[in-house]
mmCIF file with all atom_site columns, C-alpha atoms in Angstrom:
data_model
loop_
_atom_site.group_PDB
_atom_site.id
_atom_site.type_symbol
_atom_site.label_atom_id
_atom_site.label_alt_id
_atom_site.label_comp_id
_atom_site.label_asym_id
_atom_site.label_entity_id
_atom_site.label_seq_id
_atom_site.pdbx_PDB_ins_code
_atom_site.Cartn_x
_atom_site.Cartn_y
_atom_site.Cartn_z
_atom_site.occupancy
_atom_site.B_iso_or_equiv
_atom_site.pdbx_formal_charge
_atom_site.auth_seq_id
_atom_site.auth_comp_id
_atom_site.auth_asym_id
_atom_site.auth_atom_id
_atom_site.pdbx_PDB_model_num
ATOM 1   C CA . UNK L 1 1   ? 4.330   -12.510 6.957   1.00 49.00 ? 1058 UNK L CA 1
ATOM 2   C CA . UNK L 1 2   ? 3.482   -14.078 3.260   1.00 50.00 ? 1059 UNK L CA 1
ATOM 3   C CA . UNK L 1 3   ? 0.996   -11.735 2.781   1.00 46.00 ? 1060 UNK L CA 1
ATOM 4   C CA . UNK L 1 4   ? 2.959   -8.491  3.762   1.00 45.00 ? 1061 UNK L CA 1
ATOM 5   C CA . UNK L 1 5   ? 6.012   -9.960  1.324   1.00 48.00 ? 1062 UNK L CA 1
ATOM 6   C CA . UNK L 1 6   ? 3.218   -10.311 -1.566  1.00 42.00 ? 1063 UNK L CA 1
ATOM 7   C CA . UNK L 1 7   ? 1.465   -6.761  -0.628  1.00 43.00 ? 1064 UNK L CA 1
ATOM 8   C CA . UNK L 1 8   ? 5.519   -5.543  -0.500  1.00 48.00 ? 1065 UNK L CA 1
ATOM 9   C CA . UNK L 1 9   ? 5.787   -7.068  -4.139  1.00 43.00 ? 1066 UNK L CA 1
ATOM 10  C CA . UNK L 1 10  ? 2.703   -5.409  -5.496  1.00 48.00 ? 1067 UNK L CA 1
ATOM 11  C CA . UNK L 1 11  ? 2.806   -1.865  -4.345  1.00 48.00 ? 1068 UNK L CA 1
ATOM 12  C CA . UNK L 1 12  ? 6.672   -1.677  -4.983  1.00 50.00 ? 1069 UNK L CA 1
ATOM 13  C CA . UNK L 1 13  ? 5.373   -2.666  -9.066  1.00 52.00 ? 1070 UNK L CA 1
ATOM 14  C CA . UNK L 1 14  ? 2.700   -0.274  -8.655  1.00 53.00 ? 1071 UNK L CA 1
ATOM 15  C CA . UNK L 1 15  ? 5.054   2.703   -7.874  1.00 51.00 ? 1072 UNK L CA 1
ATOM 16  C CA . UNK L 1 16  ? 7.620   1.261   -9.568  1.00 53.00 ? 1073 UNK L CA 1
ATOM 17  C CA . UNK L 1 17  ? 5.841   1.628   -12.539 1.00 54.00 ? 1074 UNK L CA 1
ATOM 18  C CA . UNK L 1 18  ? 6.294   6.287   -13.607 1.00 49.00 ? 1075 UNK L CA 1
ATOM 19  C CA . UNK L 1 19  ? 2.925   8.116   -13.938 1.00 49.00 ? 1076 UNK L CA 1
ATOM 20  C CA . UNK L 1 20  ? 5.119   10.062  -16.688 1.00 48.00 ? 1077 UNK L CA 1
ATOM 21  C CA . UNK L 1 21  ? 8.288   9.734   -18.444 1.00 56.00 ? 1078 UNK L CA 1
ATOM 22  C CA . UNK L 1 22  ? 9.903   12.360  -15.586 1.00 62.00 ? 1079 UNK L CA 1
ATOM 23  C CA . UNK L 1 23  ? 12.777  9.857   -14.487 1.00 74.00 ? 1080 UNK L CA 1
ATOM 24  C CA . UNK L 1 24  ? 13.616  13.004  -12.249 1.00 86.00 ? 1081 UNK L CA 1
ATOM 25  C CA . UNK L 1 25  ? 10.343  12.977  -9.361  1.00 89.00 ? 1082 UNK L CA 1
ATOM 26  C CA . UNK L 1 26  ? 11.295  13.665  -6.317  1.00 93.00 ? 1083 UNK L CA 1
ATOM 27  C CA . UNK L 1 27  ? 9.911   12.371  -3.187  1.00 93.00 ? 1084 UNK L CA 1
ATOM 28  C CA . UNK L 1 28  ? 8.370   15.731  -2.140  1.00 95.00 ? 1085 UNK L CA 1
ATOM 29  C CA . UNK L 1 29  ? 6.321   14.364  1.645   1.00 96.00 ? 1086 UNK L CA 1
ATOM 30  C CA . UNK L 1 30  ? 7.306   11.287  3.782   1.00 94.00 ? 1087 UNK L CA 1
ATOM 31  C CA . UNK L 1 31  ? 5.963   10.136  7.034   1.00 94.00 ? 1088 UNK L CA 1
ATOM 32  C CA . UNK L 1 32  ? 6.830   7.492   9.216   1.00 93.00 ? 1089 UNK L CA 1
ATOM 33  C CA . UNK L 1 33  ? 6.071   6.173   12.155  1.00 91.00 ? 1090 UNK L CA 1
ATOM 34  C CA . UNK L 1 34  ? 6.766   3.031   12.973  1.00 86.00 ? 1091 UNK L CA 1
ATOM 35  C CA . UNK L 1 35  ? 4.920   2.604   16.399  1.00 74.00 ? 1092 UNK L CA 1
ATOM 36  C CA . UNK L 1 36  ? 7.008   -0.883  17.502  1.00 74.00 ? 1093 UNK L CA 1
ATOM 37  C CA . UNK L 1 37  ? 7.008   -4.142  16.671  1.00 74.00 ? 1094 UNK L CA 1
ATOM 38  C CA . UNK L 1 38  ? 3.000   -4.562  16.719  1.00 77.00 ? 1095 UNK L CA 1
ATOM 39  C CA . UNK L 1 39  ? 2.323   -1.813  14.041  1.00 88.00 ? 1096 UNK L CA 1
ATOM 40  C CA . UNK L 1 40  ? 3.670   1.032   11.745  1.00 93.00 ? 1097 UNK L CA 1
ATOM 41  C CA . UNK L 1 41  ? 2.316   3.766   9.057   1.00 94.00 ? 1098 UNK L CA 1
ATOM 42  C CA . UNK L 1 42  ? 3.607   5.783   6.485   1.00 95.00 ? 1099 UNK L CA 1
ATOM 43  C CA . UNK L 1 43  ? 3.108   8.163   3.516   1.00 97.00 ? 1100 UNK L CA 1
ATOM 44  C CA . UNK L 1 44  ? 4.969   9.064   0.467   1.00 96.00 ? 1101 UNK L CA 1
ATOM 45  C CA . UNK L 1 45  ? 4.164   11.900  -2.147  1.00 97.00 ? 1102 UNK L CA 1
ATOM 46  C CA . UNK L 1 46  ? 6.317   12.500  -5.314  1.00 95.00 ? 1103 UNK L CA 1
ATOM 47  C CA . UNK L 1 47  ? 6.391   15.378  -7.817  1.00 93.00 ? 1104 UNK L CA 1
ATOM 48  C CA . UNK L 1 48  ? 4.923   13.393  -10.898 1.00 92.00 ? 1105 UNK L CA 1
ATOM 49  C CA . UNK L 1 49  ? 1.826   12.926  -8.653  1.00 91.00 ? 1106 UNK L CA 1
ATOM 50  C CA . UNK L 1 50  ? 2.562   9.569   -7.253  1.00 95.00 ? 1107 UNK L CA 1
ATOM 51  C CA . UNK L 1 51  ? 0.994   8.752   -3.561  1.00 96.00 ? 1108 UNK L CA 1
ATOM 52  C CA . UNK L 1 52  ? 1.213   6.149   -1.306  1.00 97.00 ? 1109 UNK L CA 1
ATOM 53  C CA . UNK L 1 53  ? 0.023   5.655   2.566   1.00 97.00 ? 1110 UNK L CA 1
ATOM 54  C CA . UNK L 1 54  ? 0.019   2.338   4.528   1.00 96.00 ? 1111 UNK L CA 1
ATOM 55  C CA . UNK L 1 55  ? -0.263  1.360   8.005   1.00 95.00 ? 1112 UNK L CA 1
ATOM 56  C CA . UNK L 1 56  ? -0.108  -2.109  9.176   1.00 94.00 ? 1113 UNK L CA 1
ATOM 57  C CA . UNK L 1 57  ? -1.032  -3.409  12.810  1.00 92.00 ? 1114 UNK L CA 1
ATOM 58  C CA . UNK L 1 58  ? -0.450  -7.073  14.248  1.00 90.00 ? 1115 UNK L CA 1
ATOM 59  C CA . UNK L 1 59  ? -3.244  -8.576  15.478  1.00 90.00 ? 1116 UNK L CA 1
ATOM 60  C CA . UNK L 1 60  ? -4.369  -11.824 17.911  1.00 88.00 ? 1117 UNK L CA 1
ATOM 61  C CA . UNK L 1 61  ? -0.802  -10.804 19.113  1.00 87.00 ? 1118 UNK L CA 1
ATOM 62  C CA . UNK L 1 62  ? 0.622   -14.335 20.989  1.00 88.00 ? 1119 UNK L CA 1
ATOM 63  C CA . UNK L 1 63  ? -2.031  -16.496 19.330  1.00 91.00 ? 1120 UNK L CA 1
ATOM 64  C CA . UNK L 1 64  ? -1.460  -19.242 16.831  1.00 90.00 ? 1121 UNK L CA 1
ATOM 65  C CA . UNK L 1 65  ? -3.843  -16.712 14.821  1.00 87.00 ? 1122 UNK L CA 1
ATOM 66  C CA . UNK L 1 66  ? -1.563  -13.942 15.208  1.00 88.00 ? 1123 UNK L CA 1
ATOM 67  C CA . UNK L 1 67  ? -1.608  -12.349 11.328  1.00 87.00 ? 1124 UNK L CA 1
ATOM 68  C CA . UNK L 1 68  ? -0.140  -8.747  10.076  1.00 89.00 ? 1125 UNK L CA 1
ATOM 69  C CA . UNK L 1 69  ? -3.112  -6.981  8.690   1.00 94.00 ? 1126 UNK L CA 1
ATOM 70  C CA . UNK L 1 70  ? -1.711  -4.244  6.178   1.00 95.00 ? 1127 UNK L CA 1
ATOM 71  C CA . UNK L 1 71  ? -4.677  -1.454  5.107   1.00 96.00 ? 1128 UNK L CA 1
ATOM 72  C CA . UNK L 1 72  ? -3.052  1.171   2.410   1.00 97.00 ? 1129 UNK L CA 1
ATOM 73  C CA . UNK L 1 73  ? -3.764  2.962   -0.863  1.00 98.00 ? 1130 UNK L CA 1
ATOM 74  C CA . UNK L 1 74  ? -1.606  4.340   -3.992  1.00 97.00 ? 1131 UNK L CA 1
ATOM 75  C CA . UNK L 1 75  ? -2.537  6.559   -6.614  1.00 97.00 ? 1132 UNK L CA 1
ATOM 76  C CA . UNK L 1 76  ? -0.388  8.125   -9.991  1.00 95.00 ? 1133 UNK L CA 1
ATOM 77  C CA . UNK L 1 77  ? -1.741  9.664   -13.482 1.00 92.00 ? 1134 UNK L CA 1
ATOM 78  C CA . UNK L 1 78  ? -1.721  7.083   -15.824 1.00 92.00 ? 1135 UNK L CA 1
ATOM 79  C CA . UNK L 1 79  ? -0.088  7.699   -19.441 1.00 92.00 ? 1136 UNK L CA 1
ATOM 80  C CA . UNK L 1 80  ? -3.873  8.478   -20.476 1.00 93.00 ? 1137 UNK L CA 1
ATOM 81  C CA . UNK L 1 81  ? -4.156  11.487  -17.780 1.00 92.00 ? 1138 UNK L CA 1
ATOM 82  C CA . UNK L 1 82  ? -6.095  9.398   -15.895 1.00 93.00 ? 1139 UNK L CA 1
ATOM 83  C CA . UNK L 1 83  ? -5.600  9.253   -12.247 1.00 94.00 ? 1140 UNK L CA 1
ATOM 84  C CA . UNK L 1 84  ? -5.849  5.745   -10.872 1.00 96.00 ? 1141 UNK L CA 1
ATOM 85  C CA . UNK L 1 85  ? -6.086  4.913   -7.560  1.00 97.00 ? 1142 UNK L CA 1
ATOM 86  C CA . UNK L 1 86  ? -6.477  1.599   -5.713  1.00 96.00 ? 1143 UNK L CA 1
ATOM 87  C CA . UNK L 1 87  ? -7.549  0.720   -2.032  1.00 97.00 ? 1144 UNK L CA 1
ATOM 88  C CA . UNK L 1 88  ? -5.838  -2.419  -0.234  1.00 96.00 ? 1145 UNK L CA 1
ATOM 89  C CA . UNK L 1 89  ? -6.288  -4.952  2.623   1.00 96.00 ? 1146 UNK L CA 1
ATOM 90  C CA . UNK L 1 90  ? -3.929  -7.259  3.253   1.00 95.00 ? 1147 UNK L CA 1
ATOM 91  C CA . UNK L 1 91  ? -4.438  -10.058 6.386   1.00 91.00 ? 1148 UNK L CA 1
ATOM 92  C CA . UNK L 1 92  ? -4.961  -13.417 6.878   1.00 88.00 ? 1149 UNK L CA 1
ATOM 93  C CA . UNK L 1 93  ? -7.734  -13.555 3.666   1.00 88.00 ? 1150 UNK L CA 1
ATOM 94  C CA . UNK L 1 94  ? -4.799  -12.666 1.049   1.00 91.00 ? 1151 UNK L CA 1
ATOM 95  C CA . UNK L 1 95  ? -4.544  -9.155  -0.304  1.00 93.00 ? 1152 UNK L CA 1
ATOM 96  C CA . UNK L 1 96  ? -7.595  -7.762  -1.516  1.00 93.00 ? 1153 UNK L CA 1
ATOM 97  C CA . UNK L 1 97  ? -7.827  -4.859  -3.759  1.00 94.00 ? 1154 UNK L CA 1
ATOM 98  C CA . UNK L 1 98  ? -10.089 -1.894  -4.926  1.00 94.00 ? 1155 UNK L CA 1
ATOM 99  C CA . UNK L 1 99  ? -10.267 0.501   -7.657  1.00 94.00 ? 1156 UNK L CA 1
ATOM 100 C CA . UNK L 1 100 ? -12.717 2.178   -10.174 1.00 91.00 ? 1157 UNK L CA 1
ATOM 101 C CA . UNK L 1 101 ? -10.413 0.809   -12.974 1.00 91.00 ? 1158 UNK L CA 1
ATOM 102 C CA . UNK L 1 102 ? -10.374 -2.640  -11.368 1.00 90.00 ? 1159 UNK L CA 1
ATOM 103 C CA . UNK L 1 103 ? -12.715 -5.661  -12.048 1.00 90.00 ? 1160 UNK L CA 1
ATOM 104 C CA . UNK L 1 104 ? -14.971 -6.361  -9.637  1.00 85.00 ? 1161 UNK L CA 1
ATOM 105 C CA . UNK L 1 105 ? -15.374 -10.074 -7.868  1.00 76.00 ? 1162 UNK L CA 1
ATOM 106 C CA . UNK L 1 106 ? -18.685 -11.736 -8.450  1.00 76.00 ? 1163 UNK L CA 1
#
């Protein structure tokens, strides 16, 4: 549950954060489906260009390994009119992240 509050925490700053000035986007696509208890999805699409999708499953359900693993990606236009976008994992191993814009882990 740690890692889905600290995956919560960093895609919430992520989106947070406007691709533009436009303090008026609208949330122009949302999907939900949240499955049960064991797992959910969703995607989000605003008019400045700002994407997110997620789904999260439980796994080793009534173990004393049982862990939320979280897979997801988000994507804006950055002030430069670049478009970033990043990759995620979240599970038991902490939350890992990719990106073309991010460093890499040697």
């Amino acid at each position: 549950m740690k890692s889905f509050i600290v995956l919560a925490l960093f895609v919430a700053a992520a989106v947070a954060a406007p691709a533009t000035p436009d303090g008026d986007a609208k949330i122009v696509r949302y999907d939900s489906d949240n499955i049960g208890i064991d797992r959910y999805a969703y995607q989000v699409e605003t008019s400045n260009g700002i994407s997110q999708s997620e789904n999260g499953q439980l796994n080793n359900v009534g173990t004393e390994n049982e862990a939320l693993e979280v897979r997801g990606q988000y994507s804006y236009t950055g002030p430069d009119g670049v478009v970033y976008a990043v990759t995620y994992i979240a599970n038991e191993n902490g939350f890992q992240a990719e990106g073309a814009h991010l460093p890499k882990a040697l």
